[in-house]
Short mmCIF file of C-alpha atoms in Angstrom, two decimals:
data_model
loop_
_atom_site.label_atom_id
_atom_site.label_comp_id
_atom_site.label_asym_id
_atom_site.label_seq_id
_atom_site.Cartn_x
_atom_site.Cartn_y
_atom_site.Cartn_z
CA MET X 1 -50.47 56.37 -33.41
CA LYS X 2 -48.46 57.25 -36.43
CA GLN X 3 -50.20 56.91 -39.79
CA GLU X 4 -47.74 54.35 -41.18
CA ARG X 5 -48.44 51.95 -38.29
CA LEU X 6 -52.17 52.83 -38.52
CA SER X 7 -52.19 51.81 -41.91
CA LYS X 8 -50.38 48.49 -41.27
CA LEU X 9 -53.02 47.74 -38.57
CA ARG X 10 -55.84 48.53 -41.02
CA ASN X 11 -54.34 46.14 -43.72
CA MET X 12 -53.91 43.32 -41.03
CA ALA X 13 -57.63 43.88 -39.75
CA ARG X 14 -58.51 43.30 -43.54
CA SER X 15 -56.27 40.25 -43.68
CA VAL X 16 -58.33 38.92 -40.58
CA LYS X 17 -61.75 39.56 -42.36
CA ALA X 18 -60.41 37.72 -45.51
CA GLY X 19 -59.42 34.75 -43.16
CA GLN X 20 -55.77 35.29 -43.89
CA LEU X 21 -54.60 36.36 -40.34
CA ASP X 22 -56.04 34.94 -37.17
CA ARG X 23 -58.10 37.24 -34.98
CA ARG X 24 -56.05 36.18 -31.88
CA GLU X 25 -52.83 37.11 -33.72
CA PHE X 26 -54.25 40.57 -34.71
CA MET X 27 -55.26 41.43 -31.09
CA THR X 28 -51.81 40.20 -29.85
CA LEU X 29 -50.07 42.69 -32.09
CA ALA X 30 -52.36 45.49 -31.83
CA SER X 31 -51.92 45.58 -28.15
CA ILE X 32 -48.38 45.33 -28.32
CA TRP X 33 -48.27 48.65 -30.29
CA GLY X 34 -50.57 50.16 -27.63
CA VAL X 35 -53.92 49.70 -29.38
CA GLY X 36 -56.77 49.00 -26.70
CA ALA X 37 -58.96 45.89 -27.07
CA ALA X 38 -61.87 48.12 -28.03
CA ALA X 39 -60.35 49.93 -30.73
CA ALA X 40 -58.80 46.91 -32.22
CA SER X 41 -62.06 45.05 -32.27
CA GLY X 42 -63.68 48.17 -33.94
CA MET X 43 -60.82 47.81 -36.82
CA LEU X 44 -62.54 44.27 -37.39
CA GLY X 45 -65.85 45.68 -37.35
CA MET X 46 -66.75 43.91 -34.18
CA THR X 47 -67.93 45.52 -30.79
CA LEU X 48 -65.90 44.16 -27.72
CA ALA X 49 -68.07 41.69 -25.71
CA THR X 50 -69.03 43.18 -22.41
CA PRO X 51 -68.85 40.50 -19.60
CA ALA X 52 -71.96 39.76 -17.77
CA ARG X 53 -70.16 39.86 -14.51
CA ALA X 54 -71.24 43.01 -13.24
CA GLN X 55 -75.06 42.19 -13.21
CA ASP X 56 -74.63 38.44 -12.36
CA ALA X 57 -71.64 38.46 -9.86
CA LYS X 58 -72.41 37.53 -6.20
CA ARG X 59 -69.98 38.71 -3.63
CA GLY X 60 -68.60 36.65 -0.80
CA GLY X 61 -67.16 33.20 -0.36
CA VAL X 62 -63.72 31.63 -0.36
CA LEU X 63 -62.34 30.12 -3.37
CA ARG X 64 -60.49 26.86 -2.79
CA ILE X 65 -57.63 26.08 -5.28
CA GLY X 66 -55.80 23.02 -5.60
CA GLN X 67 -52.21 23.75 -6.44
CA GLN X 68 -48.53 23.39 -5.51
CA ILE X 69 -47.36 25.88 -2.99
CA LEU X 70 -43.88 26.90 -3.96
CA ASP X 71 -41.45 29.43 -2.55
CA ILE X 72 -42.46 32.87 -3.67
CA ASN X 73 -39.30 34.65 -2.75
CA ASP X 74 -38.32 37.02 -5.53
CA PRO X 75 -40.63 37.19 -8.63
CA ARG X 76 -38.12 37.94 -11.04
CA THR X 77 -36.48 34.57 -10.46
CA TYR X 78 -39.81 32.57 -10.72
CA ASP X 79 -39.61 29.64 -12.82
CA TRP X 80 -43.14 28.15 -12.26
CA PRO X 81 -46.54 29.76 -12.96
CA GLN X 82 -47.69 28.24 -9.59
CA LYS X 83 -45.45 30.73 -7.85
CA SER X 84 -46.95 33.84 -9.64
CA ASN X 85 -50.54 32.40 -9.10
CA VAL X 86 -50.24 33.15 -5.45
CA ALA X 87 -48.15 36.41 -5.63
CA ARG X 88 -50.21 37.81 -8.50
CA GLN X 89 -53.13 38.07 -6.10
CA PHE X 90 -51.48 40.93 -4.35
CA CYS X 91 -48.54 41.98 -6.70
CA GLU X 92 -49.12 43.08 -9.96
CA PRO X 93 -47.24 43.25 -13.46
CA LEU X 94 -46.98 46.51 -15.41
CA VAL X 95 -49.28 44.69 -18.23
CA ARG X 96 -51.87 41.96 -18.24
CA TRP X 97 -51.40 39.19 -20.88
CA GLU X 98 -55.25 38.16 -21.52
CA ALA X 99 -56.62 34.96 -22.29
CA ASP X 100 -57.57 36.27 -25.84
CA GLY X 101 -53.89 36.81 -26.48
CA SER X 102 -53.87 40.65 -26.03
CA PHE X 103 -52.12 42.86 -23.40
CA SER X 104 -54.13 45.20 -21.43
CA PRO X 105 -53.19 47.76 -18.95
CA SER X 106 -52.43 47.06 -15.34
CA LEU X 107 -49.96 49.23 -13.47
CA LEU X 108 -49.50 51.11 -16.76
CA THR X 109 -52.42 52.75 -18.40
CA ALA X 110 -50.85 53.14 -21.81
CA TRP X 111 -47.78 52.71 -23.93
CA GLU X 112 -46.08 54.03 -27.11
CA VAL X 113 -43.72 52.41 -29.10
CA SER X 114 -41.50 54.20 -31.74
CA ASP X 115 -41.50 52.91 -35.19
CA ASP X 116 -38.01 51.62 -34.72
CA ALA X 117 -38.90 49.70 -31.64
CA LEU X 118 -36.09 51.77 -29.77
CA THR X 119 -38.21 53.95 -27.65
CA TYR X 120 -40.87 52.96 -25.37
CA THR X 121 -43.03 55.70 -23.53
CA LEU X 122 -45.06 54.20 -20.62
CA GLN X 123 -47.84 56.08 -18.85
CA VAL X 124 -48.00 54.93 -15.18
CA ARG X 125 -51.40 54.33 -13.49
CA GLN X 126 -52.12 57.38 -11.32
CA ASP X 127 -54.89 55.49 -8.91
CA ALA X 128 -52.73 52.62 -7.84
CA THR X 129 -51.39 52.45 -4.16
CA TRP X 130 -49.49 49.88 -2.24
CA ASN X 131 -51.23 48.23 0.62
CA ASN X 132 -48.81 49.78 3.11
CA GLY X 133 -50.34 53.30 1.98
CA ASP X 134 -47.63 54.22 -0.34
CA ALA X 135 -48.50 55.75 -3.85
CA PHE X 136 -47.52 53.77 -6.90
CA THR X 137 -45.48 56.22 -9.08
CA ALA X 138 -42.71 56.23 -11.95
CA ASP X 139 -40.22 55.75 -9.34
CA ASP X 140 -41.57 52.31 -8.64
CA VAL X 141 -41.55 51.44 -12.38
CA VAL X 142 -38.08 52.43 -12.70
CA PHE X 143 -37.14 50.63 -9.70
CA ASN X 144 -38.67 47.50 -10.85
CA ILE X 145 -37.55 47.51 -14.55
CA ARG X 146 -33.89 48.09 -13.33
CA ARG X 147 -33.94 45.22 -10.98
CA MET X 148 -35.61 42.85 -13.59
CA ALA X 149 -32.93 43.68 -15.96
CA ASP X 150 -30.26 42.82 -13.61
CA ALA X 151 -28.09 39.99 -15.22
CA THR X 152 -26.04 39.58 -11.81
CA VAL X 153 -28.94 37.98 -10.09
CA GLU X 154 -28.92 34.08 -10.44
CA GLY X 155 -31.98 32.70 -11.80
CA ASN X 156 -33.34 36.13 -13.02
CA SER X 157 -34.97 35.11 -16.19
CA MET X 158 -36.34 38.69 -16.66
CA ALA X 159 -32.77 39.72 -17.65
CA ALA X 160 -32.89 37.97 -20.90
CA ARG X 161 -36.22 39.54 -21.62
CA LEU X 162 -34.67 43.07 -21.00
CA GLY X 163 -31.40 42.61 -22.44
CA ALA X 164 -32.05 45.60 -24.81
CA LEU X 165 -31.78 48.02 -21.91
CA ARG X 166 -28.11 46.86 -21.33
CA ASP X 167 -24.95 48.23 -23.28
CA GLY X 168 -23.19 45.10 -24.89
CA ASP X 169 -21.80 42.88 -22.18
CA ALA X 170 -23.04 45.01 -19.40
CA THR X 171 -24.92 43.30 -16.68
CA GLU X 172 -27.24 46.07 -15.65
CA ALA X 173 -29.41 48.59 -17.30
CA ALA X 174 -27.50 51.58 -18.57
CA ALA X 175 -28.27 54.85 -16.74
CA GLY X 176 -30.17 56.36 -19.56
CA ALA X 177 -31.87 53.33 -20.54
CA VAL X 178 -34.86 53.76 -17.94
CA GLU X 179 -35.57 57.29 -17.80
CA LYS X 180 -38.27 58.99 -15.39
CA VAL X 181 -39.86 61.72 -17.50
CA ASP X 182 -42.40 62.81 -14.60
CA ASP X 183 -44.08 61.40 -11.91
CA PHE X 184 -46.22 59.23 -13.94
CA THR X 185 -44.24 58.73 -17.29
CA VAL X 186 -41.26 56.52 -17.88
CA ARG X 187 -39.23 56.31 -21.13
CA LEU X 188 -37.21 53.25 -22.06
CA ASN X 189 -34.32 53.97 -24.47
CA LEU X 190 -33.08 50.69 -25.96
CA PHE X 191 -29.64 49.80 -27.46
CA ARG X 192 -31.37 47.52 -29.92
CA PRO X 193 -34.99 47.17 -31.25
CA ASP X 194 -37.19 44.82 -29.34
CA ILE X 195 -40.74 44.30 -30.01
CA SER X 196 -41.19 41.78 -27.32
CA LEU X 197 -40.81 44.33 -24.47
CA ILE X 198 -44.53 44.75 -23.60
CA PRO X 199 -45.20 40.95 -23.86
CA SER X 200 -42.19 40.53 -21.57
CA PHE X 201 -43.69 42.81 -19.09
CA GLY X 202 -46.79 40.65 -18.87
CA ASP X 203 -44.88 37.45 -18.31
CA TYR X 204 -45.51 35.75 -14.93
CA PRO X 205 -41.92 36.67 -13.36
CA ALA X 206 -42.65 40.27 -14.13
CA LEU X 207 -44.62 41.16 -10.94
CA CYS X 208 -43.61 44.46 -9.37
CA VAL X 209 -42.37 44.84 -5.89
CA HIS X 210 -42.18 47.64 -3.38
CA GLN X 211 -38.95 49.56 -3.05
CA SER X 212 -38.48 48.26 0.28
CA PHE X 213 -38.30 44.76 -1.10
CA ALA X 214 -35.63 42.72 0.86
CA GLY X 215 -35.74 39.41 -1.09
CA GLN X 216 -38.60 37.42 0.52
CA LEU X 217 -42.04 38.53 -0.64
CA GLN X 218 -43.96 36.28 1.81
CA ASP X 219 -42.18 37.98 4.83
CA ALA X 220 -43.21 41.59 3.72
CA PRO X 221 -46.17 41.00 1.20
CA ILE X 222 -46.41 44.44 0.12
CA GLY X 223 -48.36 44.93 -3.21
CA THR X 224 -50.97 46.89 -5.16
CA GLY X 225 -53.43 44.06 -5.95
CA ALA X 226 -57.00 43.27 -4.99
CA PHE X 227 -55.91 40.79 -2.12
CA GLU X 228 -53.77 40.66 0.85
CA LEU X 229 -51.49 37.60 1.73
CA VAL X 230 -52.51 36.42 5.29
CA GLU X 231 -50.65 33.18 5.75
CA PHE X 232 -48.14 31.37 3.57
CA ASN X 233 -46.48 27.91 4.00
CA VAL X 234 -44.35 26.16 1.32
CA GLY X 235 -45.87 22.64 0.66
CA GLY X 236 -48.93 23.48 2.72
CA SER X 237 -51.19 26.57 1.93
CA ALA X 238 -51.53 30.14 1.12
CA ILE X 239 -54.47 32.16 2.22
CA LEU X 240 -55.48 35.66 1.12
CA LYS X 241 -58.19 37.89 1.85
CA ARG X 242 -59.96 40.52 0.00
CA ARG X 243 -57.79 43.86 0.37
CA GLU X 244 -58.60 45.88 3.44
CA ASN X 245 -55.57 48.25 3.61
CA GLY X 246 -56.53 50.90 0.92
CA SER X 247 -58.48 50.32 -2.33
CA TRP X 248 -57.50 48.29 -5.23
CA TRP X 249 -57.53 50.54 -8.40
CA GLY X 250 -59.76 48.04 -10.33
CA GLY X 251 -62.54 47.95 -7.69
CA GLU X 252 -63.23 45.58 -4.98
CA ALA X 253 -62.73 41.87 -5.58
CA TYR X 254 -65.85 39.76 -5.47
CA LEU X 255 -64.72 37.04 -3.30
CA ASP X 256 -64.05 37.24 0.50
CA GLY X 257 -60.85 35.46 -0.03
CA LEU X 258 -58.69 32.55 -1.76
CA GLU X 259 -57.07 29.39 -0.30
CA PHE X 260 -54.42 27.72 -2.29
CA ILE X 261 -54.09 24.03 -1.11
CA ASP X 262 -50.97 21.77 -1.96
CA LEU X 263 -52.07 18.38 -2.94
CA GLY X 264 -48.87 17.39 -4.50
CA ASN X 265 -48.52 16.19 -8.10
CA ASP X 266 -50.71 13.13 -8.14
CA ASP X 267 -53.86 13.55 -9.86
CA ALA X 268 -55.57 11.09 -7.66
CA ALA X 269 -55.29 13.28 -4.96
CA PHE X 270 -57.10 16.25 -6.72
CA ILE X 271 -59.88 13.96 -7.88
CA ALA X 272 -60.35 12.66 -4.29
CA ALA X 273 -60.39 16.56 -3.22
CA PHE X 274 -63.19 17.42 -5.92
CA ASP X 275 -65.21 14.36 -4.76
CA ASP X 276 -65.05 15.41 -1.15
CA GLY X 277 -65.91 18.97 -1.96
CA ALA X 278 -62.49 20.29 -0.58
CA ILE X 279 -61.54 22.38 -3.58
CA ASP X 280 -63.60 24.19 -6.24
CA MET X 281 -60.71 24.24 -8.80
CA ASN X 282 -57.34 22.89 -9.94
CA ASP X 283 -54.30 24.42 -11.54
CA GLU X 284 -54.05 21.97 -14.16
CA THR X 285 -55.24 18.40 -15.45
CA GLN X 286 -52.92 16.07 -16.74
CA SER X 287 -53.97 14.68 -20.22
CA ASN X 288 -53.84 11.21 -19.25
CA SER X 289 -56.37 11.91 -16.45
CA GLU X 290 -58.85 13.79 -18.22
CA GLU X 291 -61.58 10.98 -18.08
CA ALA X 292 -61.62 10.54 -14.57
CA PHE X 293 -62.02 14.38 -13.81
CA ASN X 294 -64.80 14.65 -16.50
CA ALA X 295 -66.55 11.54 -14.87
CA LEU X 296 -67.05 13.78 -11.84
CA GLY X 297 -69.38 16.15 -13.67
CA LEU X 298 -66.56 18.94 -13.34
CA GLU X 299 -66.53 22.05 -16.01
CA ARG X 300 -63.45 21.77 -18.16
CA GLY X 301 -61.40 24.84 -19.03
CA VAL X 302 -58.84 24.75 -22.00
CA ALA X 303 -56.59 27.34 -23.60
CA LEU X 304 -55.17 27.23 -27.01
CA THR X 305 -51.48 27.34 -26.27
CA ALA X 306 -47.84 27.10 -27.17
CA THR X 307 -47.32 24.77 -24.13
CA THR X 308 -44.99 21.84 -24.84
CA ALA X 309 -42.36 19.45 -23.34
CA VAL X 310 -38.90 18.94 -24.62
CA ALA X 311 -36.26 16.14 -24.32
CA ARG X 312 -33.58 18.47 -24.39
CA MET X 313 -29.78 17.71 -24.65
CA ASN X 314 -27.00 19.85 -22.96
CA THR X 315 -24.35 20.52 -25.60
CA GLN X 316 -21.78 21.30 -22.75
CA GLN X 317 -22.06 17.73 -21.28
CA PRO X 318 -20.60 14.69 -22.90
CA PRO X 319 -21.97 12.80 -24.80
CA PHE X 320 -24.11 15.61 -26.13
CA ASP X 321 -21.44 17.88 -27.25
CA ASN X 322 -21.56 15.71 -30.23
CA GLN X 323 -24.11 17.09 -32.89
CA MET X 324 -24.26 13.67 -34.86
CA LEU X 325 -25.32 11.94 -31.77
CA ARG X 326 -28.09 14.75 -31.06
CA ASN X 327 -29.27 14.47 -34.48
CA ALA X 328 -29.52 10.77 -34.34
CA VAL X 329 -31.49 11.01 -31.22
CA GLN X 330 -34.16 13.28 -33.25
CA LEU X 331 -34.45 10.86 -36.12
CA ALA X 332 -35.03 7.93 -33.66
CA VAL X 333 -37.96 9.42 -32.02
CA ASP X 334 -41.54 9.41 -33.88
CA ASN X 335 -43.14 12.59 -32.64
CA SER X 336 -46.63 11.38 -33.42
CA VAL X 337 -45.97 8.37 -31.13
CA ALA X 338 -44.88 10.63 -28.33
CA LEU X 339 -47.95 12.76 -28.76
CA GLU X 340 -50.22 9.66 -28.20
CA LEU X 341 -48.43 7.91 -25.39
CA ALA X 342 -47.34 11.12 -23.39
CA ILE X 343 -50.47 13.03 -23.73
CA ALA X 344 -53.23 10.76 -25.01
CA GLY X 345 -53.34 12.59 -28.32
CA LEU X 346 -54.62 15.95 -26.74
CA GLY X 347 -52.81 18.24 -28.86
CA SER X 348 -50.70 18.38 -32.23
CA VAL X 349 -47.51 17.20 -33.48
CA ALA X 350 -44.58 19.43 -33.39
CA ASP X 351 -41.21 19.80 -35.39
CA ASN X 352 -38.39 19.89 -33.01
CA HIS X 353 -37.98 23.85 -33.33
CA HIS X 354 -40.18 25.17 -30.56
CA VAL X 355 -42.31 27.77 -32.33
CA ALA X 356 -45.96 27.03 -32.45
CA PRO X 357 -48.59 27.65 -35.07
CA VAL X 358 -50.39 29.81 -32.73
CA HIS X 359 -47.20 32.32 -32.76
CA PRO X 360 -47.86 35.27 -35.30
CA GLU X 361 -44.55 34.67 -36.97
CA TYR X 362 -44.67 30.79 -37.33
CA ALA X 363 -42.92 29.52 -40.30
CA ASN X 364 -43.82 25.90 -41.37
CA VAL X 365 -40.43 24.08 -41.27
CA PRO X 366 -40.85 20.31 -41.22
CA ARG X 367 -38.71 18.10 -39.05
CA ALA X 368 -36.59 15.47 -40.68
CA PRO X 369 -38.83 12.23 -40.97
CA HIS X 370 -38.58 9.55 -38.22
CA ASP X 371 -35.80 7.14 -39.57
CA PRO X 372 -34.59 4.58 -36.78
CA ALA X 373 -32.19 2.94 -39.33
CA LYS X 374 -30.63 6.25 -40.20
CA ALA X 375 -30.56 7.10 -36.56
CA LYS X 376 -28.63 3.96 -35.77
CA ALA X 377 -25.99 4.50 -38.62
CA MET X 378 -25.49 8.10 -37.18
CA LEU X 379 -25.02 6.76 -33.75
CA ASP X 380 -22.27 4.53 -34.95
CA GLU X 381 -20.56 7.10 -36.80
CA SER X 382 -20.86 9.30 -33.92
CA GLY X 383 -18.55 6.88 -31.91
CA HIS X 384 -21.16 6.38 -29.24
CA SER X 385 -22.86 3.35 -30.06
CA ALA X 386 -21.63 1.55 -26.68
CA THR X 387 -22.08 4.81 -24.85
CA GLU X 388 -24.77 4.51 -21.98
CA ILE X 389 -27.17 7.44 -22.15
CA GLU X 390 -29.04 8.33 -19.24
CA LEU X 391 -32.38 10.28 -19.71
CA ASN X 392 -33.56 11.87 -16.53
CA SER X 393 -37.11 13.10 -15.69
CA ILE X 394 -39.55 13.68 -12.69
CA ASP X 395 -41.13 10.64 -11.51
CA ASP X 396 -44.75 11.18 -12.35
CA GLY X 397 -46.96 12.73 -15.01
CA GLU X 398 -46.53 13.85 -18.56
CA LEU X 399 -42.84 14.62 -18.20
CA LYS X 400 -42.10 10.81 -17.05
CA ASP X 401 -44.60 9.58 -19.75
CA PHE X 402 -42.63 11.45 -22.24
CA ALA X 403 -39.38 10.44 -21.06
CA ASP X 404 -40.39 6.70 -21.13
CA THR X 405 -41.84 7.09 -24.67
CA VAL X 406 -38.57 8.80 -25.86
CA ALA X 407 -36.50 6.09 -24.02
CA ALA X 408 -38.36 3.27 -25.49
CA GLN X 409 -38.09 4.35 -29.10
CA LEU X 410 -34.24 5.03 -28.73
CA ARG X 411 -33.81 1.61 -27.40
CA ASP X 412 -35.71 0.12 -30.19
CA ALA X 413 -33.45 1.91 -32.62
CA GLY X 414 -30.20 0.43 -30.91
CA PHE X 415 -29.09 3.16 -28.30
CA ASN X 416 -27.81 1.97 -24.86
CA ILE X 417 -30.40 3.95 -23.06
CA LYS X 418 -30.97 4.05 -19.28
CA ARG X 419 -33.82 5.93 -17.55
CA ARG X 420 -33.49 7.73 -14.25
CA VAL X 421 -36.58 9.18 -12.35
CA LEU X 422 -36.29 11.58 -9.51
CA PRO X 423 -38.85 13.25 -7.20
CA GLY X 424 -40.04 16.64 -8.26
CA ALA X 425 -38.24 18.53 -5.70
CA THR X 426 -35.02 16.73 -6.41
CA PHE X 427 -35.17 17.02 -10.15
CA TRP X 428 -36.02 20.95 -10.56
CA ASN X 429 -33.37 22.01 -8.06
CA ASP X 430 -30.94 21.17 -10.95
CA TRP X 431 -33.20 21.15 -13.97
CA THR X 432 -30.65 23.21 -16.27
CA GLN X 433 -27.91 20.81 -15.38
CA TYR X 434 -28.79 17.44 -16.66
CA PRO X 435 -27.08 16.08 -19.79
CA PHE X 436 -30.37 14.82 -21.04
CA SER X 437 -33.79 15.36 -19.57
CA THR X 438 -37.45 16.13 -20.00
CA THR X 439 -38.84 19.53 -19.06
CA SER X 440 -42.16 21.40 -19.72
CA TRP X 441 -42.28 24.90 -21.30
CA GLY X 442 -45.44 27.24 -21.17
CA GLY X 443 -46.28 29.25 -24.00
CA ARG X 444 -45.27 32.86 -24.80
CA PRO X 445 -47.45 35.15 -27.06
CA LEU X 446 -44.47 35.57 -29.66
CA GLY X 447 -41.84 32.90 -31.01
CA VAL X 448 -39.03 35.37 -30.69
CA GLN X 449 -39.74 35.51 -26.85
CA VAL X 450 -39.23 31.71 -26.60
CA TYR X 451 -36.02 31.82 -28.43
CA ALA X 452 -34.59 34.69 -26.55
CA LEU X 453 -35.51 32.84 -23.17
CA ALA X 454 -34.60 29.29 -23.92
CA TYR X 455 -32.02 29.27 -26.73
CA LYS X 456 -29.86 32.54 -26.75
CA SER X 457 -26.46 32.26 -25.74
CA GLY X 458 -25.79 32.20 -21.99
CA GLU X 459 -29.30 33.00 -20.83
CA ALA X 460 -30.51 31.54 -17.31
CA TRP X 461 -33.23 29.40 -18.79
CA ASN X 462 -30.99 28.09 -21.66
CA GLU X 463 -30.86 24.53 -20.36
CA SER X 464 -29.45 23.04 -23.48
CA ALA X 465 -26.58 25.36 -23.52
CA HIS X 466 -27.33 26.06 -27.00
CA SER X 467 -24.80 28.61 -28.44
CA ASN X 468 -24.65 29.90 -31.81
CA PRO X 469 -23.57 33.62 -32.68
CA GLU X 470 -25.41 33.40 -36.11
CA PHE X 471 -28.57 32.42 -34.35
CA ASP X 472 -28.17 35.10 -31.71
CA ALA X 473 -27.62 37.87 -34.41
CA LYS X 474 -30.39 36.46 -36.54
CA LEU X 475 -32.82 36.71 -33.29
CA ASP X 476 -31.67 40.10 -32.57
CA GLU X 477 -32.73 40.98 -36.14
CA ALA X 478 -36.06 39.26 -35.80
CA LEU X 479 -36.74 41.18 -32.50
CA GLY X 480 -36.56 44.55 -34.32
CA VAL X 481 -39.35 43.53 -36.93
CA PHE X 482 -42.94 44.40 -35.80
CA ASP X 483 -44.75 42.97 -39.03
CA PRO X 484 -45.12 39.25 -38.55
CA GLU X 485 -44.99 38.57 -42.14
CA GLN X 486 -41.86 40.43 -42.53
CA ARG X 487 -40.46 38.64 -39.54
CA ARG X 488 -41.59 34.99 -40.82
CA PRO X 489 -38.56 34.51 -43.21
CA LEU X 490 -36.16 35.23 -40.30
CA MET X 491 -38.23 33.00 -38.13
CA ALA X 492 -37.76 30.21 -40.77
CA GLU X 493 -34.02 30.59 -40.74
CA LEU X 494 -34.04 30.40 -36.82
CA GLU X 495 -36.31 27.30 -36.72
CA LYS X 496 -34.05 25.55 -39.25
CA MET X 497 -30.94 26.33 -37.19
CA LEU X 498 -32.54 24.92 -34.10
CA GLN X 499 -33.66 22.03 -35.69
CA ASP X 500 -30.32 21.24 -37.18
CA SER X 501 -28.33 21.95 -33.77
CA GLY X 502 -30.29 18.69 -32.49
CA VAL X 503 -30.59 20.05 -28.90
CA ILE X 504 -34.29 19.05 -28.53
CA VAL X 505 -36.85 16.56 -29.58
CA GLN X 506 -39.95 18.68 -29.10
CA ALA X 507 -42.75 16.46 -29.99
CA TYR X 508 -46.01 18.16 -29.48
CA TRP X 509 -48.19 21.15 -28.58
CA ARG X 510 -50.56 20.25 -26.00
CA GLU X 511 -53.84 21.47 -24.84
CA LEU X 512 -53.72 23.40 -21.44
CA ALA X 513 -56.69 21.98 -19.28
CA MET X 514 -58.00 22.41 -15.94
CA HIS X 515 -61.26 21.50 -14.13
CA HIS X 516 -63.63 23.48 -11.70
CA THR X 517 -66.91 23.32 -10.01
CA ALA X 518 -70.05 24.63 -11.83
CA ALA X 519 -70.16 27.14 -8.71
CA LEU X 520 -67.23 28.97 -10.00
CA LYS X 521 -68.31 31.58 -12.34
CA GLY X 522 -66.36 34.38 -14.49
CA TYR X 523 -63.13 32.17 -14.81
CA THR X 524 -61.31 31.88 -18.15
CA ARG X 525 -58.50 29.42 -18.65
CA HIS X 526 -55.14 31.34 -19.47
CA PRO X 527 -52.69 29.96 -21.97
CA LEU X 528 -49.85 30.10 -19.34
CA ARG X 529 -51.92 28.78 -16.40
CA GLU X 530 -51.97 32.50 -14.94
CA MET X 531 -54.99 33.07 -12.52
CA HIS X 532 -56.73 36.31 -12.47
CA LEU X 533 -59.23 35.96 -9.66
CA GLU X 534 -60.41 39.67 -8.85
CA LYS X 535 -63.68 39.35 -10.84
CA VAL X 536 -64.55 35.65 -10.26
CA TRP X 537 -67.30 34.34 -8.12
CA LEU X 538 -68.91 31.44 -6.49
CA ASP X 539 -72.72 30.94 -7.46
CA ILE X 540 -73.63 29.26 -4.02
#
């Protein structure tokens, strides 16, 4: 690492010791720069804790997980963590986003980032093999990065993350952008600086597939991971066994196998399954059901996250092409009330700009105060006082409760509001197309990642159709700044632009909780619901 960057890291480490910078933020930033967890902890004067797993772990058993079973066709198009939770057990990313916020090697062993964030040198793992016997090499890395960067593929959200590999309006990575140096080295040559590339390679749609991949992962489940897919049924179950075809580079998984069981979305079904001894863990516990799960004597896992829900308005669909109306909607909603009624207060109030206090570059940009009288005046001025506004949501859980809370406050402020609830399977088929709806967003390590995915013009997950050339240009500038203190003023401008656009009511940040039996050991709750199950075990 160059002396200048090392000096910056040491200064940041001193800030952690002085209480001016969060340890989690430091670990995230250090790992993006290619500093391992042990070295980063050393800068803080700490010794990296060694898990007691090796001495305590028991081998054998099948872990039963209550979780929706969704189509796992093509990882780059995944739009739910549940999809990757199944696929991740046999397909792996280039890097892993750890529960502590850092990034650790997976199919890469190391990476180096140039000071200008225009060149990334990736060292490919030399002891990884596909479960069909093929070696994993630089050719696989080049193949996967190129396919992830392909913006012509519908629903490919990875294309938004890897836009710096494309030249201008090109839809595919440029010929020289992804360069094979040798059999185990790849160099990325970017067209614009991007500090978020390593975090993007750790996001849940970034799982690597074999070069023979034909579009349906469940039909040919070739992977490099610790498990093998045995059986898969959408809406039913997914069964995996400890890898038998070749060895996993990380050693042997402790468990004999995994069984994912689809219990739908009703927490009552999960409570009954726990009570009957049919599952060992769930994927997520809804905030309003916490007490019932706790009453069963289960252990609670929770992560500090940037997870949230938004009531978003699509700017390309009337009447929400009217900014005054959108701003009126924001003023009519008391975010603190939404926090209490939608998630039982298990979180913190947010400010309608979708950057969280856990993000290193977070800037404190307060929202306009709740003012229903002013909201009504703006509604009248917008010309939509008589317009019927329909708020869509799924038919249960947090998103329904959030939508109900927003709708009630709009109604009290004088809006002509109508609620429409849809079954989840119906709603999510068109989740980006509704004029007004509530959706959930998992956290990302960096605020700039969230903005590049959700609010940059024309991107696949830009459900509000937010489009502002000034915002896009400012975001590109922020993506080129490593130091979070230097990035924060840019973030403050971006947050204010997004607030003023009125495209979202983003009322709260919430805890991300789950429950499991006391028999499950070695499991840590992840801030994006990711399940890493190679080194967990059952104490039975």
